mmCIF file of C-alpha atoms and ligand atoms in Angstrom:
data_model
loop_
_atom_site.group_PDB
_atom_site.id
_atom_site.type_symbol
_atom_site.label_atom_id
_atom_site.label_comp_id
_atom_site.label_asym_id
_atom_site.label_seq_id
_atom_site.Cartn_x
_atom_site.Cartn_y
_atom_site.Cartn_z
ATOM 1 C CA UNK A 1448 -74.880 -96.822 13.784
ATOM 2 C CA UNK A 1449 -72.613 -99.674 12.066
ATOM 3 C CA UNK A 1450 -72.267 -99.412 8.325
ATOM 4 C CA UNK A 1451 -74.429 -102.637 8.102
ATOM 5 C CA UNK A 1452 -77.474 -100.613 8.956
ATOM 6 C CA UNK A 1453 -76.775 -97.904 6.420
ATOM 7 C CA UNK A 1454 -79.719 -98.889 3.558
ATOM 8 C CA UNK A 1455 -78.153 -99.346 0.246
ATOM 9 C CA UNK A 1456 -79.187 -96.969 -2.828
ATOM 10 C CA UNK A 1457 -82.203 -97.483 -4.219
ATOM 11 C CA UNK A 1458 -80.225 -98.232 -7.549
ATOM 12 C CA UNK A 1459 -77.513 -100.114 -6.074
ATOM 13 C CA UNK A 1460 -77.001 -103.377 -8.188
ATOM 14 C CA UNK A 1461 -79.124 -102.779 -11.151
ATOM 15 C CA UNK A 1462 -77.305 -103.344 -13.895
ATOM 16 C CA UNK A 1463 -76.786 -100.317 -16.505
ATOM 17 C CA UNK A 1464 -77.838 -99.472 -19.398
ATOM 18 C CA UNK A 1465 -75.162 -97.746 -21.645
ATOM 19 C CA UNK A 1466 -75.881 -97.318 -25.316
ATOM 20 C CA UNK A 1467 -73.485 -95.330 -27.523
ATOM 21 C CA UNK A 1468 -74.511 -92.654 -29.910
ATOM 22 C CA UNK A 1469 -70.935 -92.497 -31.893
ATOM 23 C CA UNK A 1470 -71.611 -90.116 -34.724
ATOM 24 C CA UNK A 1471 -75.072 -87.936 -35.020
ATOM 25 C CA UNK A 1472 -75.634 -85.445 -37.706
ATOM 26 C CA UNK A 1473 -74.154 -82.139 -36.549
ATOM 27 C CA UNK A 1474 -70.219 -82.183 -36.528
ATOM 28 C CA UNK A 1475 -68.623 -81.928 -39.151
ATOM 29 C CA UNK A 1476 -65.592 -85.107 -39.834
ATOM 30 C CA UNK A 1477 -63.548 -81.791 -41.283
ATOM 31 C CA UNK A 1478 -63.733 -80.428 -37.795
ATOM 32 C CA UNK A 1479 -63.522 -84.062 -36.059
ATOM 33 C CA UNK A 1480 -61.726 -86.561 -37.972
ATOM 34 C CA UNK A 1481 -62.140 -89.039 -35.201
ATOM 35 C CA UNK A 1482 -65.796 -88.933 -35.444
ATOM 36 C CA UNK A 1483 -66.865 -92.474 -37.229
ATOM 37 C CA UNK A 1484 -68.595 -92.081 -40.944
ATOM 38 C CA UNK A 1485 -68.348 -95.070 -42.571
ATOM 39 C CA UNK A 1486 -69.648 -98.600 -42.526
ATOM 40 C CA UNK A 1487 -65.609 -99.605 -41.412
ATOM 41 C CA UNK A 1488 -65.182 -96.998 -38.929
ATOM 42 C CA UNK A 1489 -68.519 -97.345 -37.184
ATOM 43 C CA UNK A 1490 -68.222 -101.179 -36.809
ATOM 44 C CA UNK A 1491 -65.062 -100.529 -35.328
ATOM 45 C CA UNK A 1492 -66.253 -98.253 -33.060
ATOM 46 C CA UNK A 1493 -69.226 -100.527 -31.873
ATOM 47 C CA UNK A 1494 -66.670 -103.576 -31.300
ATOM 48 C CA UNK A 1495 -64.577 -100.583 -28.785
ATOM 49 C CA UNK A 1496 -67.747 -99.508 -27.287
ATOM 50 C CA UNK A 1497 -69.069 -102.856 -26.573
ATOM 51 C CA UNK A 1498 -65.927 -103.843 -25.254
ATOM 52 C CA UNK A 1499 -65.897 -101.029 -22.711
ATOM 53 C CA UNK A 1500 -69.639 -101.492 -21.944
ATOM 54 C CA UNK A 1501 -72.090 -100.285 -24.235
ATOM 55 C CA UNK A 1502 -75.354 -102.206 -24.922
ATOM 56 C CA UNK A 1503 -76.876 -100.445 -27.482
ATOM 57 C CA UNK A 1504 -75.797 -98.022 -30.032
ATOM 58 C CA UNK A 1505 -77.896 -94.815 -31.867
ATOM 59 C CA UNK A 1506 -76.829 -94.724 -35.261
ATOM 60 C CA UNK A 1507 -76.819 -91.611 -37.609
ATOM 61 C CA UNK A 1508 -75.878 -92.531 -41.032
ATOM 62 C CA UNK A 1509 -73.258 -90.680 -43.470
ATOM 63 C CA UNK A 1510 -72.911 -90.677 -47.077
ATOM 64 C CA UNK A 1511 -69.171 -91.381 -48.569
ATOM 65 C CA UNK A 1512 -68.646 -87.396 -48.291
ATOM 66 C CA UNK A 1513 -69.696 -87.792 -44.157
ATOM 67 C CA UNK A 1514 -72.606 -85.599 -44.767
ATOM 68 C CA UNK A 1515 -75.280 -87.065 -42.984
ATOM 69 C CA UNK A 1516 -77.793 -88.842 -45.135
ATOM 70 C CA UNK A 1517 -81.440 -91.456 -44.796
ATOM 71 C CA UNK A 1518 -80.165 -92.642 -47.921
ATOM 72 C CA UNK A 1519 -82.210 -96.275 -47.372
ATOM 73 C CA UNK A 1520 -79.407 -98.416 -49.082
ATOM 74 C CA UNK A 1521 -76.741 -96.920 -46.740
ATOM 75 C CA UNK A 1522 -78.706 -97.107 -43.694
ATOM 76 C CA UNK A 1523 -78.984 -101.043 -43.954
ATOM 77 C CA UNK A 1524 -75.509 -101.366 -44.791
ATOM 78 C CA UNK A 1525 -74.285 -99.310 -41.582
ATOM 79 C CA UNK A 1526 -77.464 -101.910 -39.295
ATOM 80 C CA UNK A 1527 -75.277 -104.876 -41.451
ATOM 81 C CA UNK A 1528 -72.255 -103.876 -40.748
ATOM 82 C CA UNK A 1529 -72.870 -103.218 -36.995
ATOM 83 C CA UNK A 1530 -74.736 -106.566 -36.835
ATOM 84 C CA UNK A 1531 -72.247 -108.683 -38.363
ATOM 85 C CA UNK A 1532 -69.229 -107.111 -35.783
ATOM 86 C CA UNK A 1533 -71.359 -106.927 -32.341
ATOM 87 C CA UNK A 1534 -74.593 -107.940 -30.756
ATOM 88 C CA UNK A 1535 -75.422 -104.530 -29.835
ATOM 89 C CA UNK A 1536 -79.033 -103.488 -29.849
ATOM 90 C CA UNK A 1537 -79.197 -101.402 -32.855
ATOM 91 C CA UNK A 1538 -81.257 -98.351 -32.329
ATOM 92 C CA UNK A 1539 -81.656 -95.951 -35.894
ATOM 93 C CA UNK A 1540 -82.337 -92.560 -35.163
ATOM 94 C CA UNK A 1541 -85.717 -91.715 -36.825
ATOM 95 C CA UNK A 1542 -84.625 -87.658 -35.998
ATOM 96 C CA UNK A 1543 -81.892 -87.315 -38.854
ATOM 97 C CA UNK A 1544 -80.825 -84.115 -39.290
ATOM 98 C CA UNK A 1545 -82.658 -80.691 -39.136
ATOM 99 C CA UNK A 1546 -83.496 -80.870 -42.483
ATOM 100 C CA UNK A 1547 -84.466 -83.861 -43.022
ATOM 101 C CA UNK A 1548 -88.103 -84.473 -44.572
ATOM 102 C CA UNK A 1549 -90.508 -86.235 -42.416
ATOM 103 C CA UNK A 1550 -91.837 -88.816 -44.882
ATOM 104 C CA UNK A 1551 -87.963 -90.041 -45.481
ATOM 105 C CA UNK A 1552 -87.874 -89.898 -41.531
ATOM 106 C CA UNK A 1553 -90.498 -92.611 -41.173
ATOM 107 C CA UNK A 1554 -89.192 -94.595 -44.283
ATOM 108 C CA UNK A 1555 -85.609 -95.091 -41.587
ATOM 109 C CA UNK A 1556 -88.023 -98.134 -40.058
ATOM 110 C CA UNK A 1557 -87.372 -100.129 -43.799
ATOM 111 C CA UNK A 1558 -83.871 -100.327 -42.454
ATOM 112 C CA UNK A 1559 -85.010 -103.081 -39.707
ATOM 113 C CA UNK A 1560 -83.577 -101.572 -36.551
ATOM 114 C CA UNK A 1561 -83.659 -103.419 -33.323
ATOM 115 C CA UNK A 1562 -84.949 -99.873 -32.258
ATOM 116 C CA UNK A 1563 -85.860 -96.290 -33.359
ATOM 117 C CA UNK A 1564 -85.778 -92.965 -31.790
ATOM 118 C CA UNK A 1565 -89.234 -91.278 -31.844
ATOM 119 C CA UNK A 1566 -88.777 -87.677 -30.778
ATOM 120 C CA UNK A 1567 -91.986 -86.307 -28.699
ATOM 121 C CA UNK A 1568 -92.346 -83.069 -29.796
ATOM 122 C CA UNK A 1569 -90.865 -79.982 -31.975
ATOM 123 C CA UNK A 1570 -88.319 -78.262 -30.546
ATOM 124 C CA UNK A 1571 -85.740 -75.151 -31.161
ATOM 125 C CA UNK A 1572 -82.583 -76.634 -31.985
ATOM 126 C CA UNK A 1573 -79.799 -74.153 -31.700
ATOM 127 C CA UNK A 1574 -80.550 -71.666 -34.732
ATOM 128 C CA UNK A 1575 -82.530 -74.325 -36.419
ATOM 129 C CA UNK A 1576 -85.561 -76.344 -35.701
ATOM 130 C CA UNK A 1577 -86.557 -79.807 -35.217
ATOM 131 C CA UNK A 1578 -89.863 -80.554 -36.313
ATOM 132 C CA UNK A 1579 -91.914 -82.999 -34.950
ATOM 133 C CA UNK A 1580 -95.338 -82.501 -35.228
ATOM 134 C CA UNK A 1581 -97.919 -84.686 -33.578
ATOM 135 C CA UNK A 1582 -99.339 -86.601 -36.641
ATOM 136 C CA UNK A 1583 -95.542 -87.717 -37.124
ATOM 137 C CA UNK A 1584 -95.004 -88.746 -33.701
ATOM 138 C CA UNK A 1585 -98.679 -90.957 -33.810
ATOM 139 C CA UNK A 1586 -97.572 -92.269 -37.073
ATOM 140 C CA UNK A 1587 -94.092 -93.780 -35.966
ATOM 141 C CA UNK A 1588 -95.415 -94.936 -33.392
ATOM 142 C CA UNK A 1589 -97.644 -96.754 -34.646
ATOM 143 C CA UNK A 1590 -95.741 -97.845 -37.419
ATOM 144 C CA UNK A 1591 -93.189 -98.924 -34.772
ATOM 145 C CA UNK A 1592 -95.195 -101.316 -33.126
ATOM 146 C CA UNK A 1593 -96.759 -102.563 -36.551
ATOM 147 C CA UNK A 1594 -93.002 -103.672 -37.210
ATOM 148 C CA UNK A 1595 -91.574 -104.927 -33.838
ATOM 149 C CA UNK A 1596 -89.170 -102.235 -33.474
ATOM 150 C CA UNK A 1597 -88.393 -101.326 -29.897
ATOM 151 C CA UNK A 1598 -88.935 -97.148 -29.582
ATOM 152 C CA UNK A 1599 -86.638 -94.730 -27.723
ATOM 153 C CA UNK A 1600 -88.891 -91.700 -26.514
ATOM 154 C CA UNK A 1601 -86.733 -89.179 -27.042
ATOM 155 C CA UNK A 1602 -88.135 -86.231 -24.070
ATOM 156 C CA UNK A 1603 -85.925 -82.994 -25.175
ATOM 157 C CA UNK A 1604 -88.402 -80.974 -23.115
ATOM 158 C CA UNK A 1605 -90.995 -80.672 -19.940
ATOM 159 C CA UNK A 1606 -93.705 -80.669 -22.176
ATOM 160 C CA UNK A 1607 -92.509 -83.791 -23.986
ATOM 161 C CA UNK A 1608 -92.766 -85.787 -20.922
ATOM 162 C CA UNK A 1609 -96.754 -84.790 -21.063
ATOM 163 C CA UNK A 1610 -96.785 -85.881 -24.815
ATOM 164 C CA UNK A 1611 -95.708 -89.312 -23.629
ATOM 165 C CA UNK A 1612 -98.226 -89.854 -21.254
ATOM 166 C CA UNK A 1613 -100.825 -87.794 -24.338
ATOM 167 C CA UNK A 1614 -99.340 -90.721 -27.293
ATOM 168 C CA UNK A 1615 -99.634 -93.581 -24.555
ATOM 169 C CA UNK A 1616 -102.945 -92.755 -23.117
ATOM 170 C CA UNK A 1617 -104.576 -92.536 -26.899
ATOM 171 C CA UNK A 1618 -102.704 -95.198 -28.976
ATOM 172 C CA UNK A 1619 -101.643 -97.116 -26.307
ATOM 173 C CA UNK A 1620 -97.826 -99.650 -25.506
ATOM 174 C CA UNK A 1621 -95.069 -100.292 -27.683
ATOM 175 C CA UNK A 1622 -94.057 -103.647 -28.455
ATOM 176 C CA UNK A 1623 -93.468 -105.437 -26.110
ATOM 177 C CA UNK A 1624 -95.347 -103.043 -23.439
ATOM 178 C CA UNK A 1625 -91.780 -102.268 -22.634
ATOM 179 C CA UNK A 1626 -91.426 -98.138 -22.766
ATOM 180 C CA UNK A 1627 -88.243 -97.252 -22.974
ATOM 181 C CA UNK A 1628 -86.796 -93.220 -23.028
ATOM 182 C CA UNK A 1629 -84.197 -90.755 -23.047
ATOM 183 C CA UNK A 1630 -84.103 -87.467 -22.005
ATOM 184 C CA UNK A 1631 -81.857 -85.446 -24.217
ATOM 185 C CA UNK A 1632 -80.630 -82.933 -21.809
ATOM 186 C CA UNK A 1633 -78.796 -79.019 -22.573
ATOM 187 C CA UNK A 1634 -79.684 -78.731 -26.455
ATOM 188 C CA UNK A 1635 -79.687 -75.030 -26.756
ATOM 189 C CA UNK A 1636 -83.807 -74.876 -27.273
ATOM 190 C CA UNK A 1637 -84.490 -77.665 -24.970
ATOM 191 C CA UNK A 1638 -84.894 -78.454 -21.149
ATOM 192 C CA UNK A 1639 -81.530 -77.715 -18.693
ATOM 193 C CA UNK A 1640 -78.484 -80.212 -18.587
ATOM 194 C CA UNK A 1641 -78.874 -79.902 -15.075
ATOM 195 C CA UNK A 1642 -79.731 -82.275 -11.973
ATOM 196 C CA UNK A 1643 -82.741 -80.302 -10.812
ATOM 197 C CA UNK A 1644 -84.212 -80.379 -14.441
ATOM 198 C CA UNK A 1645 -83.255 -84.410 -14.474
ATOM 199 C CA UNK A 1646 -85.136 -84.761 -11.536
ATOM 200 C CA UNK A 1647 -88.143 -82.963 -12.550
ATOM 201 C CA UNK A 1648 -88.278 -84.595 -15.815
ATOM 202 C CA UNK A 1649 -87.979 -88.185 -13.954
ATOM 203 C CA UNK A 1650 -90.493 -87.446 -11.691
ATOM 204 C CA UNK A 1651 -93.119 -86.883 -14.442
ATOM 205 C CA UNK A 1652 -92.730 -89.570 -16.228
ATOM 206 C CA UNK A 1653 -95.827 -91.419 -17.287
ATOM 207 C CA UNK A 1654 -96.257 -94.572 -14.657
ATOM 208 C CA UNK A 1655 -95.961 -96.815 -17.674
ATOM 209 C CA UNK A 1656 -92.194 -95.984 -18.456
ATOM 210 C CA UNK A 1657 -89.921 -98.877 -17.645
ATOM 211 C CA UNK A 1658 -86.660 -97.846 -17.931
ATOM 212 C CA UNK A 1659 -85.028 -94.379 -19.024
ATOM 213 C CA UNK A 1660 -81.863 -92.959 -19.891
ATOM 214 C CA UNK A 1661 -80.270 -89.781 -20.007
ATOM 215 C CA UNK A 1662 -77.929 -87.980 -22.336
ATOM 216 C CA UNK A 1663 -76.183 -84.488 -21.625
ATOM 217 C CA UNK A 1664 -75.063 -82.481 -24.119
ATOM 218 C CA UNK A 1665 -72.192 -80.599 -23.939
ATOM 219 C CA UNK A 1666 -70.322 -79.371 -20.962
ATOM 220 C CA UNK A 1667 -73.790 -81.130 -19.092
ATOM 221 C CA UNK A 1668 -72.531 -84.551 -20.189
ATOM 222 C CA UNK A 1669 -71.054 -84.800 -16.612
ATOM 223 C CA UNK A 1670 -73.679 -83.327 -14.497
ATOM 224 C CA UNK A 1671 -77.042 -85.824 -16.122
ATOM 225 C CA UNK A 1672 -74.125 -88.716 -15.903
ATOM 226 C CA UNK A 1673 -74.230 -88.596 -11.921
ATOM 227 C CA UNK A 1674 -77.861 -86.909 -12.147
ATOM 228 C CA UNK A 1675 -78.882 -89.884 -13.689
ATOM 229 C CA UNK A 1676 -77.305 -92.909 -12.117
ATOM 230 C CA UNK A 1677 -78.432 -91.479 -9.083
ATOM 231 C CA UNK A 1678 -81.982 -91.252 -9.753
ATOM 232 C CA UNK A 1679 -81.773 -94.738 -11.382
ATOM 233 C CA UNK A 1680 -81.397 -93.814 -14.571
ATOM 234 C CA UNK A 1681 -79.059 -95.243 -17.642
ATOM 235 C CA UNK A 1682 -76.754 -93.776 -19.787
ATOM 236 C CA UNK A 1683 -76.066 -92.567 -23.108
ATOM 237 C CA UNK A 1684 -72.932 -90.947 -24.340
ATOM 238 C CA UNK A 1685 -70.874 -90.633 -27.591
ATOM 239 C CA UNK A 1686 -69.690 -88.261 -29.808
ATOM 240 C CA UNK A 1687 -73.469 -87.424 -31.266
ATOM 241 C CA UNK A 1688 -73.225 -85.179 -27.622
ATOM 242 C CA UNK A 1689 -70.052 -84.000 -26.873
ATOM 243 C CA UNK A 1690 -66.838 -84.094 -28.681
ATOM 244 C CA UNK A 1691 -65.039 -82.513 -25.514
ATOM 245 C CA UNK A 1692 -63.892 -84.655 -22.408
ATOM 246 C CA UNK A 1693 -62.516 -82.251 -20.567
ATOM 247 C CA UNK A 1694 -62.361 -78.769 -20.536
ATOM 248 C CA UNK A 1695 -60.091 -77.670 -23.733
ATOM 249 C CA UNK A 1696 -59.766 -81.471 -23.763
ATOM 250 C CA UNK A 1697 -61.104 -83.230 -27.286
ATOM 251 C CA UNK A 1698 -62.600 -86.980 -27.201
ATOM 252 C CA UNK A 1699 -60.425 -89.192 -28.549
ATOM 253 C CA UNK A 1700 -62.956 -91.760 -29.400
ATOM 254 C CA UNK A 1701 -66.496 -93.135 -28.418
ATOM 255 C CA UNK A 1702 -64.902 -96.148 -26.195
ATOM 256 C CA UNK A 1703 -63.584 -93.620 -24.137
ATOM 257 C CA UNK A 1704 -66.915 -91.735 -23.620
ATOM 258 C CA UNK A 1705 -68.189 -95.174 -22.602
ATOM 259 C CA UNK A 1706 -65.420 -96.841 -20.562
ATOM 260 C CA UNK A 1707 -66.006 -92.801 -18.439
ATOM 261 C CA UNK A 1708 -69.695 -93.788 -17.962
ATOM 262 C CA UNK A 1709 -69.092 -97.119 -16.926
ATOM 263 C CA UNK A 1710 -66.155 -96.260 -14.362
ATOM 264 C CA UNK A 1711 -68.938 -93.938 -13.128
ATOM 265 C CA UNK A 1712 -71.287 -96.734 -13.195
ATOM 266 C CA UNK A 1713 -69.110 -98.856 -10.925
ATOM 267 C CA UNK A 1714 -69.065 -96.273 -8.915
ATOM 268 C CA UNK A 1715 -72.678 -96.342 -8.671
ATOM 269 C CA UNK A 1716 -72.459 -99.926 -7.794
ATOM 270 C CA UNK A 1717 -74.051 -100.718 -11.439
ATOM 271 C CA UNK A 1718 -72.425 -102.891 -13.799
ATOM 272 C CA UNK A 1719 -72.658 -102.319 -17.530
ATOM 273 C CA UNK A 1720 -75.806 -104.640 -19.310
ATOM 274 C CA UNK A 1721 -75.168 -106.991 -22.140
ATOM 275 C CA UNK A 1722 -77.432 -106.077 -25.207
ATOM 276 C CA UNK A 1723 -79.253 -109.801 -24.524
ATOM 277 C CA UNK A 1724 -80.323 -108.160 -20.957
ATOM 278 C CA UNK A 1725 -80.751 -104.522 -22.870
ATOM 279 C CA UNK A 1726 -83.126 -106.249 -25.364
ATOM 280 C CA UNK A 1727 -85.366 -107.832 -22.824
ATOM 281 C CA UNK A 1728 -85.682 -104.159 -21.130
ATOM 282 C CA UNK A 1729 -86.745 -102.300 -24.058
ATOM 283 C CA UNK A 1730 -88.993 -105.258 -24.724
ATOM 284 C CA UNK A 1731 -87.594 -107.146 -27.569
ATOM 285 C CA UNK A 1732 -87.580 -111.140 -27.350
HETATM 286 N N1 KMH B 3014 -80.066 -84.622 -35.038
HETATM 287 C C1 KMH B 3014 -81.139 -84.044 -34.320
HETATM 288 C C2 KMH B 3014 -81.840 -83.012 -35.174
HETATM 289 C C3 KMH B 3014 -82.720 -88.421 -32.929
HETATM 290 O O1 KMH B 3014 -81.684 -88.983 -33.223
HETATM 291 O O2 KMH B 3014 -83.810 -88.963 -33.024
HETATM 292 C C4 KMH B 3014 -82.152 -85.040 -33.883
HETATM 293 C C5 KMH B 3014 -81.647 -86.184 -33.127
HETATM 294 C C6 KMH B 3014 -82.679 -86.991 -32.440
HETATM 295 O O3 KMH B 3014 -80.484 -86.496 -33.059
HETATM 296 ZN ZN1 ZN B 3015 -79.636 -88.840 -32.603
#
């Protein structure tokens, strides 16, 4: 057999989809002082990411003592100041922290992301919990659409996957009947950060999902990376889901966490998106 009669990949070419979640609500900027919580160091940190090849980014917002916050003012000031240092796609996460209050949750989409997170169902979270109970779920969605904001389904479960197909099948697309999701792999309450739970998670998706990416946390960063690029999937990484590279190795910064997944990417034979072509996936004019 020569090597010209060796069928590519199924995902060989497609560009990738590589969005950046550079800060998140959980570590602590005592513990991490390279983890970005201000207006200055996250637009910094979204010109290095796009440079090495993010599209999008997933931003949690901190108050001026870095404790996260849904503080309205401060969230449009950290959308402006991404917006006026990149064209990334900018996604808000509508999860917050644990104990955030649902009604400030849905009050995130004043902010006027590009996107949102929407989170499909409640789910143990370590010691904690994070709630998401149907009516919530309905309601930003449909307050989503009523807006133009592009959703994220967030799937941190089996059963989420099943609440997709539950929300689309009763209230129907997102803007731009574009549906866009991420599974959020190896939370301790959640599905596996492994390959076999990747692939049983991808192959449930509802048929109406048209694109998906996948995030690892922790030590299964690596494993859902390769899981997911081979299986056609995109990418997210950043310092919301791991602040280790390497074993006993810290992250030095987001970039690096993306210029990894987009080595890996060219691996894959998938170049990184530009958030014009990352828009126009997750159904956005
Ligand atoms: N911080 C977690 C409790 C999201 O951004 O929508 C929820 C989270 C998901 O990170
Ligand atoms: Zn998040």
């Amino acid at each position: 057999m020569t090597s010209t009669s060796v069928p590519a990949p199924a995902t060989s070419g497609e560009p990738l989809l590589i969005t950046v979640a550079p800060t998140g609500a959980e570590i602590d900027k005592a513990d991490v002082p390279q983890l970005p919580t201000t207006p200055e160091e996250v637009a910094r940190t979204a010109v290095e990411c796009r440079e090495a090849g993010a599209a999008m980014i997933h931003l949690h917002v901190r108050d001026s003592e870095h404790r996260p916050t849904l503080d309205l003012p401060l969230l449009k000031e950290w959308v402006a100041a991404v917006r006026e240092s990149t064209d990334l796609v900018v996604q808000l996460s509508t999860g917050g922290s644990v104990h955030d209050p649902l009604d400030k949750r849905l009050q995130v989409l004043d902010a006027e992301p590009d996107s949102c997170s929407i989170t499909m169902g409640t789910t143990n979270f370590g010691d904690e919990v994070f709630l998401n109970p149907w009516p919530f779920v309905r309601d930003l969605h449909l307050l989503a659409r009523d807006r133009g904001v592009a959703p994220e389904y967030e799937l941190f479960d089996l059963g989420q996957v099943h609440a997709l197909q539950r929300l689309l099948d009763q209230h129907g697309l997102p803007v731009g009947e574009r549906v866009h999701v991420d599974l959020v792999m190896g939370v301790p309450g959640g599905m596996n950060g492994t390959t076999d739970a990747l692939v049983a998670a991808a192959r449930d998706l509802p048929p109406a999902v048209t694109s998906w990416s996948a995030t690892g946390i922790g030590r299964s960063t690596i494993p859902v990376m390769f899981g997911a690029l081979s299986r056609g999937g995109h990418l997210r990484v950043g310092m919301e889901d791991t602040v280790t590279y390497a074993r006993g190795v810290a992250v030095r910064s987001n970039a690096q966490l993306v210029e990894r997944a987009a080595r890996a990417g060219v691996l894959a034979q998938r170049s990184p998106m530009a958030p014009d072509e990352a828009r126009a996936m997750i159904g956005l004019r």
